[in-house]
Coordinates of C-alpha atoms and ligand atoms in Angstrom, one line a residue:
M1 CA -11.3 12.2 14.1
N2 CA -10.8 14.7 16.8
L3 CA -7.0 15.1 16.3
N4 CA -4.8 17.4 18.4
V5 CA -1.5 16.4 16.7
L6 CA 0.3 19.2 18.1
E7 CA -0.3 18.4 21.5
Q8 CA 0.3 14.6 20.8
R9 CA 3.5 15.4 19.2
G10 CA 4.8 17.4 22.3
Y11 CA 3.8 14.5 24.5
L12 CA 5.4 11.7 22.2
D13 CA 8.6 13.7 22.1
R14 CA 9.2 13.4 25.9
P15 CA 12.4 11.4 26.6
I16 CA 12.3 8.0 27.8
P17 CA 15.5 6.9 29.9
D18 CA 17.4 4.2 28.3
S19 CA 17.8 2.1 31.5
I20 CA 13.9 1.5 31.8
D21 CA 12.5 -1.8 31.0
L22 CA 9.5 -0.8 29.3
K23 CA 7.4 -4.0 29.7
S24 CA 7.7 -4.1 33.4
E25 CA 7.2 -0.2 33.6
I26 CA 4.0 -0.6 31.7
K27 CA 2.8 -3.5 33.9
Q28 CA 3.6 -1.4 37.0
L29 CA 1.9 1.7 35.8
L30 CA -1.4 -0.3 34.8
K31 CA -1.5 -1.5 38.5
S32 CA -0.6 1.9 40.2
K33 CA -3.1 3.7 38.0
N34 CA -5.7 1.0 38.2
A35 CA -5.8 0.9 34.4
V36 CA -6.7 -2.0 32.2
L37 CA -5.1 -2.6 28.8
L38 CA -7.4 -3.7 25.8
A39 CA -5.4 -4.7 22.6
H40 CA -6.7 -5.8 19.3
Y41 CA -5.2 -8.8 17.6
Y42 CA -3.8 -6.6 15.0
Q43 CA -1.3 -4.8 17.5
N44 CA 2.3 -5.4 17.7
E45 CA 3.2 -8.6 19.3
E46 CA 4.7 -7.3 22.6
I47 CA 1.7 -5.1 23.1
Q48 CA -0.8 -8.1 22.6
D49 CA 1.3 -9.9 25.2
L50 CA 1.0 -7.4 27.7
A51 CA -3.0 -6.9 27.4
D52 CA -5.4 -7.7 30.2
Y53 CA -8.0 -8.4 27.2
L54 CA -6.9 -9.3 23.9
G55 CA -9.4 -9.8 21.3
D56 CA -11.6 -9.0 18.3
S57 CA -13.7 -5.7 18.0
L58 CA -16.7 -7.2 19.7
F59 CA -14.9 -9.0 22.5
L60 CA -13.2 -5.5 23.3
A61 CA -16.3 -3.6 23.0
Q62 CA -17.8 -6.0 25.5
K63 CA -14.8 -5.7 27.8
A64 CA -14.9 -1.9 27.7
K65 CA -18.5 -1.9 28.9
E66 CA -17.6 -3.8 31.7
V67 CA -14.5 -2.2 32.7
T68 CA -14.8 -0.8 36.4
A69 CA -11.1 0.2 36.5
D70 CA -10.2 4.4 36.3
I71 CA -8.5 4.1 33.1
I72 CA -9.0 2.1 29.7
V73 CA -5.8 2.1 27.7
F74 CA -6.8 1.1 24.2
A75 CA -4.4 -0.6 22.1
G76 CA -6.1 -0.5 18.8
V77 CA -7.2 2.2 16.5
H78 CA -9.4 5.5 17.0
F79 CA -12.6 4.1 16.4
M80 CA -12.0 1.4 19.1
A81 CA -10.9 3.6 21.8
E82 CA -14.0 6.0 20.8
T83 CA -16.3 3.1 21.1
A84 CA -15.0 2.4 24.5
K85 CA -15.5 6.0 25.6
I86 CA -19.0 5.9 24.4
I87 CA -19.9 2.9 26.1
N88 CA -18.3 3.4 29.3
P89 CA -18.1 7.3 29.5
T90 CA -17.3 7.9 33.2
K91 CA -13.7 6.1 32.3
K92 CA -10.7 8.0 31.1
V93 CA -9.9 6.4 27.7
V94 CA -6.3 7.0 26.4
L95 CA -4.9 5.7 23.1
P96 CA -1.0 5.3 22.5
D97 CA -1.2 7.3 19.3
L98 CA -4.3 9.5 18.2
K99 CA -3.3 9.1 14.7
A100 CA -4.0 5.4 14.6
G101 CA -6.9 6.0 12.3
C102 CA -8.7 3.6 9.8
S103 CA -9.2 3.8 6.2
L104 CA -12.5 2.2 6.4
A105 CA -13.8 4.7 8.9
D106 CA -12.2 7.6 7.0
S107 CA -14.1 6.3 3.9
C108 CA -17.4 7.5 5.5
P109 CA -17.6 11.3 6.2
P110 CA -20.5 12.2 8.3
K111 CA -22.0 15.0 6.3
D112 CA -22.0 12.7 2.9
F113 CA -23.4 9.9 5.0
A114 CA -26.1 11.9 6.5
A115 CA -27.1 13.0 2.7
F116 CA -26.8 9.5 1.6
K117 CA -29.4 8.5 4.6
K118 CA -31.6 11.1 3.4
L119 CA -31.9 9.5 0.0
H120 CA -33.4 6.2 1.7
P121 CA -35.7 7.7 4.4
N122 CA -37.5 4.5 5.1
A123 CA -34.2 2.5 5.5
K124 CA -32.8 1.5 9.0
V125 CA -29.1 1.9 9.3
V126 CA -26.6 -1.0 10.3
T127 CA -23.2 0.2 10.7
Y128 CA -20.1 -1.7 11.0
I129 CA -18.1 -0.8 14.4
N130 CA -15.2 0.5 12.1
C131 CA -16.6 4.0 11.6
S132 CA -16.6 7.4 13.6
A133 CA -18.7 8.2 16.6
E134 CA -20.7 10.7 14.3
I135 CA -21.6 7.7 11.9
K136 CA -22.4 5.5 14.9
A137 CA -24.8 8.4 16.0
L138 CA -26.5 8.4 12.7
S139 CA -27.2 4.5 13.1
D140 CA -29.8 2.3 14.3
I141 CA -27.6 -0.3 15.4
V142 CA -23.8 -1.2 15.1
C143 CA -22.3 -4.7 14.2
T144 CA -18.9 -6.3 14.0
S145 CA -17.9 -9.0 11.6
S146 CA -18.6 -11.4 14.6
N147 CA -22.3 -10.6 14.7
A148 CA -23.1 -8.8 11.5
V149 CA -25.3 -11.7 10.1
D150 CA -27.4 -11.9 13.4
V151 CA -27.6 -8.1 13.4
I152 CA -29.0 -8.0 9.8
N153 CA -31.3 -11.0 10.6
S154 CA -32.7 -9.1 13.6
F155 CA -34.6 -6.9 11.1
D156 CA -38.0 -8.0 9.6
K157 CA -37.3 -9.3 6.0
D158 CA -39.3 -6.5 4.5
Q159 CA -37.3 -3.7 6.3
E160 CA -35.0 -1.7 3.8
L161 CA -31.5 -1.5 5.1
I162 CA -28.5 0.7 4.7
F163 CA -25.2 -1.0 5.6
A164 CA -22.1 1.1 5.9
P165 CA -19.1 1.7 5.7
D166 CA -17.7 -1.5 4.3
K167 CA -18.9 -2.5 0.9
N168 CA -17.0 -5.9 1.0
L169 CA -18.5 -6.9 4.2
G170 CA -21.7 -5.8 3.0
K171 CA -21.6 -8.0 -0.3
Y172 CA -20.7 -10.9 2.0
L173 CA -23.8 -10.1 4.1
I174 CA -26.1 -9.8 1.0
K175 CA -24.9 -13.5 0.1
E176 CA -25.0 -14.8 3.5
T177 CA -28.7 -13.4 4.6
G178 CA -30.2 -13.3 1.1
R179 CA -31.2 -9.5 1.9
D180 CA -30.9 -6.7 -0.4
L181 CA -28.7 -4.2 1.5
I182 CA -28.3 -0.5 0.4
L183 CA -24.3 -0.4 0.7
W184 CA -22.0 2.5 1.4
D185 CA -19.0 2.4 -0.9
G186 CA -16.2 2.0 1.6
S187 CA -13.3 -0.5 2.2
C188 CA -10.4 -1.5 4.2
I189 CA -6.9 -0.7 2.4
V190 CA -5.3 -3.6 4.3
H191 CA -8.0 -6.4 3.2
E192 CA -8.3 -4.9 -0.5
A193 CA -4.5 -5.4 -0.8
F194 CA -4.7 -9.4 -1.1
S195 CA -3.7 -10.8 -4.5
F196 CA -6.2 -13.4 -5.8
E197 CA -3.5 -14.7 -8.3
K198 CA -0.8 -14.9 -5.8
I199 CA -3.3 -16.8 -3.3
T200 CA -4.2 -19.2 -6.0
Q201 CA -0.6 -19.9 -6.9
L202 CA 0.0 -20.5 -3.2
A203 CA -3.0 -22.8 -3.0
I204 CA -1.4 -24.9 -5.8
E205 CA 2.0 -25.1 -4.1
Y206 CA 0.1 -26.5 -0.7
P207 CA -2.9 -28.4 -1.7
E208 CA -3.4 -29.5 1.6
A209 CA -3.8 -25.9 2.8
K210 CA -7.1 -24.6 3.8
F211 CA -7.6 -20.8 2.8
I212 CA -9.4 -18.6 5.4
A213 CA -10.3 -15.0 4.9
H214 CA -11.7 -11.9 7.0
P215 CA -15.1 -10.8 5.3
E216 CA -13.4 -7.3 4.9
S217 CA -11.7 -9.0 1.8
E218 CA -13.2 -8.6 -1.8
S219 CA -15.6 -11.1 -2.9
Q220 CA -13.2 -12.8 -5.5
I221 CA -11.1 -13.6 -2.5
L222 CA -13.9 -14.6 -0.2
D223 CA -15.4 -16.9 -3.0
I224 CA -12.4 -19.1 -2.9
A225 CA -12.1 -19.2 1.0
H226 CA -13.1 -22.6 2.9
Y227 CA -13.9 -20.3 5.8
I228 CA -14.8 -16.8 6.4
G229 CA -14.8 -15.1 9.7
S230 CA -14.1 -12.3 12.0
T231 CA -10.4 -12.4 13.7
S232 CA -11.7 -14.4 16.5
G233 CA -13.7 -16.6 14.3
L234 CA -10.3 -17.4 12.1
L235 CA -8.7 -17.9 15.3
N236 CA -11.2 -20.4 16.6
F237 CA -11.3 -22.0 13.0
V238 CA -7.6 -23.2 13.1
Q239 CA -8.0 -24.4 16.6
K240 CA -11.1 -26.8 15.9
D241 CA -10.5 -27.7 12.2
S242 CA -8.2 -30.8 11.5
A243 CA -6.0 -29.3 8.5
Q244 CA -2.4 -28.8 9.1
T245 CA -1.7 -25.8 6.9
Y246 CA -3.7 -22.5 6.4
I247 CA -3.3 -19.4 4.2
V248 CA -4.6 -16.7 6.3
A249 CA -6.1 -13.7 4.7
T250 CA -6.3 -10.8 7.4
E251 CA -3.9 -8.4 9.2
A252 CA -0.9 -10.4 9.9
G253 CA -1.0 -9.5 13.8
I254 CA -3.6 -12.1 14.3
L255 CA -0.8 -14.9 13.3
H256 CA 0.9 -14.0 16.9
E257 CA -1.9 -15.4 18.9
M258 CA -2.6 -18.3 16.4
R259 CA 0.8 -19.5 16.5
K260 CA 0.4 -19.6 20.2
A261 CA -2.8 -21.5 19.9
V262 CA -1.5 -24.1 17.3
P263 CA 2.1 -24.1 17.3
H264 CA 2.3 -27.4 15.5
K265 CA 0.3 -26.0 12.3
N266 CA 1.8 -24.1 9.3
L267 CA 0.2 -20.6 9.2
I268 CA 1.0 -18.7 6.0
P269 CA -0.1 -14.9 5.6
A270 CA -1.9 -14.5 2.4
P271 CA 0.2 -12.6 -0.2
V272 CA -0.5 -9.1 -1.3
D273 CA -0.3 -7.6 -4.9
D274 CA 2.3 -5.0 -4.1
D275 CA 5.7 -6.9 -3.4
S276 CA 7.4 -3.8 -2.2
C277 CA 5.4 -3.3 0.8
A278 CA 3.9 -5.1 3.9
C279 CA 0.5 -4.4 2.8
S280 CA -1.1 -6.8 5.1
E281 CA 0.1 -4.9 8.1
C282 CA -2.5 -2.1 8.9
A283 CA -0.1 0.7 9.2
F284 CA -2.6 2.5 11.4
M285 CA -2.6 -0.4 14.2
K286 CA 1.2 -0.5 14.0
L287 CA 1.3 3.1 14.9
N288 CA 1.0 1.9 18.5
T289 CA 4.5 0.9 20.0
L290 CA 5.8 0.0 23.4
E291 CA 7.2 3.3 23.9
K292 CA 4.0 5.2 23.1
L293 CA 2.1 2.8 25.3
Y294 CA 4.5 3.5 28.0
L295 CA 4.2 7.4 27.5
C296 CA 0.3 7.3 27.2
L297 CA 0.2 5.6 30.5
K298 CA 2.7 7.6 32.2
Y299 CA 0.9 11.0 31.1
E300 CA -2.6 9.6 30.7
Q301 CA -2.6 11.3 27.2
P302 CA -3.8 11.4 24.5
E303 CA -7.4 11.1 26.1
I304 CA -10.5 10.5 23.8
Q305 CA -12.7 13.3 24.3
L306 CA -16.2 13.6 23.1
N307 CA -19.1 15.9 23.7
D308 CA -22.0 14.6 25.8
E309 CA -24.6 15.0 22.9
L310 CA -22.4 12.8 20.6
I311 CA -21.9 10.1 23.2
R312 CA -25.8 10.1 23.9
D313 CA -26.5 9.5 20.2
A314 CA -23.8 7.0 19.4
Y315 CA -24.6 5.1 22.7
L316 CA -27.8 3.5 21.8
P317 CA -26.7 1.9 18.5
I318 CA -23.6 0.3 20.1
Q319 CA -25.8 -0.8 23.2
R320 CA -28.5 -2.4 20.9
M321 CA -25.6 -4.5 19.5
L322 CA -24.4 -5.6 23.1
D323 CA -28.0 -6.5 24.0
L324 CA -28.4 -8.7 21.1
K325 CA -27.6 -12.2 22.3
Ligands
13P1 P1 -12.7 -7.8 13.9 O1 -11.6 -8.0 15.0 O2 -13.7 -7.6 14.6 O3 -12.5 -9.2 13.1 O4 -12.3 -6.6 13.2 C1 -11.1 -6.8 12.2 C2 -10.7 -5.2 11.8 O5 -10.6 -4.8 10.6 C3 -10.5 -4.2 13.0 O6 -10.2 -3.1 12.3
SF4_2 FE1 -9.2 0.0 9.5 FE2 -8.3 -2.0 7.9 FE3 -6.8 -1.2 9.7 FE4 -8.9 -2.5 10.4 S1 -7.3 -3.3 9.1 S2 -7.9 -0.6 11.2 S3 -10.3 -2.0 9.0 S4 -7.7 0.2 8.0

């Protein structure tokens, strides 16, 4: 990650007058600076409510491509903002907190991955969008959890494929597509925190509940799910399905939009192993606050900056995904 933490600290320390109404200032700044706010479902609720576009990773990448405004304010994590910059490089892309990283992206260092790739010279590389620009540049095509099955199926059956960095999504894809993928050993700390025992206990307490899960969760969790899907997949499912109660295994931020969509239904966040922490919240996503969003818009910092060569190499794998209908 291209962090300039010192620079960021300086700008984050700038005082915000108490009298300011942050929400209306942010709306005003978005207008006056011709900026568009893209936000992921895992963001803090008040940020989700301010977004011009709220959605999953695929939707946000599609919207980032279409933006004609001067500035993209990305309320998400670093790899998402980086993707926006790569796919729409003439725009200024800012992220409220540059330290908003991702355990999954961090689990795949480019040097190690390049060496891994060399071990499989005939394999094509499919990478989950949750990775750095350098990893995307080493890929043939990118995917998200919304389109991963389609991306894998777009290759000939006998084509050897590497899938990185999420081993849990990779195992799910092996099951779904019947293909023998070569997996990188990475994972998301949030989705690995769910407790199989506590979820099964909860299912006994709520026998009418359906259990739904994101495919970044571990196999034993996915094996007992009634439905598996991306954040938008899960959101659509609770709207179309007839059950009244759901146990939801993904980052808790999605519950905000779900509760708006189905206010009459009972949505229970899946419990995690460690009682002492809010593990089902992504600490990286939650680094973005209303205050940082305001400062980021006001000073147009911190900005995502990538060199032209990296943008060129990472662009094609993302564009191939967006072209796949
Ligand atoms: P989706 O919104 O594409 O399901 O991704 C979830 C995620 O982990 C983002 O970090
Ligand atoms: Fe990364 Fe997991 Fe957080 Fe998504 S929820 S940003 S995959 S650490």
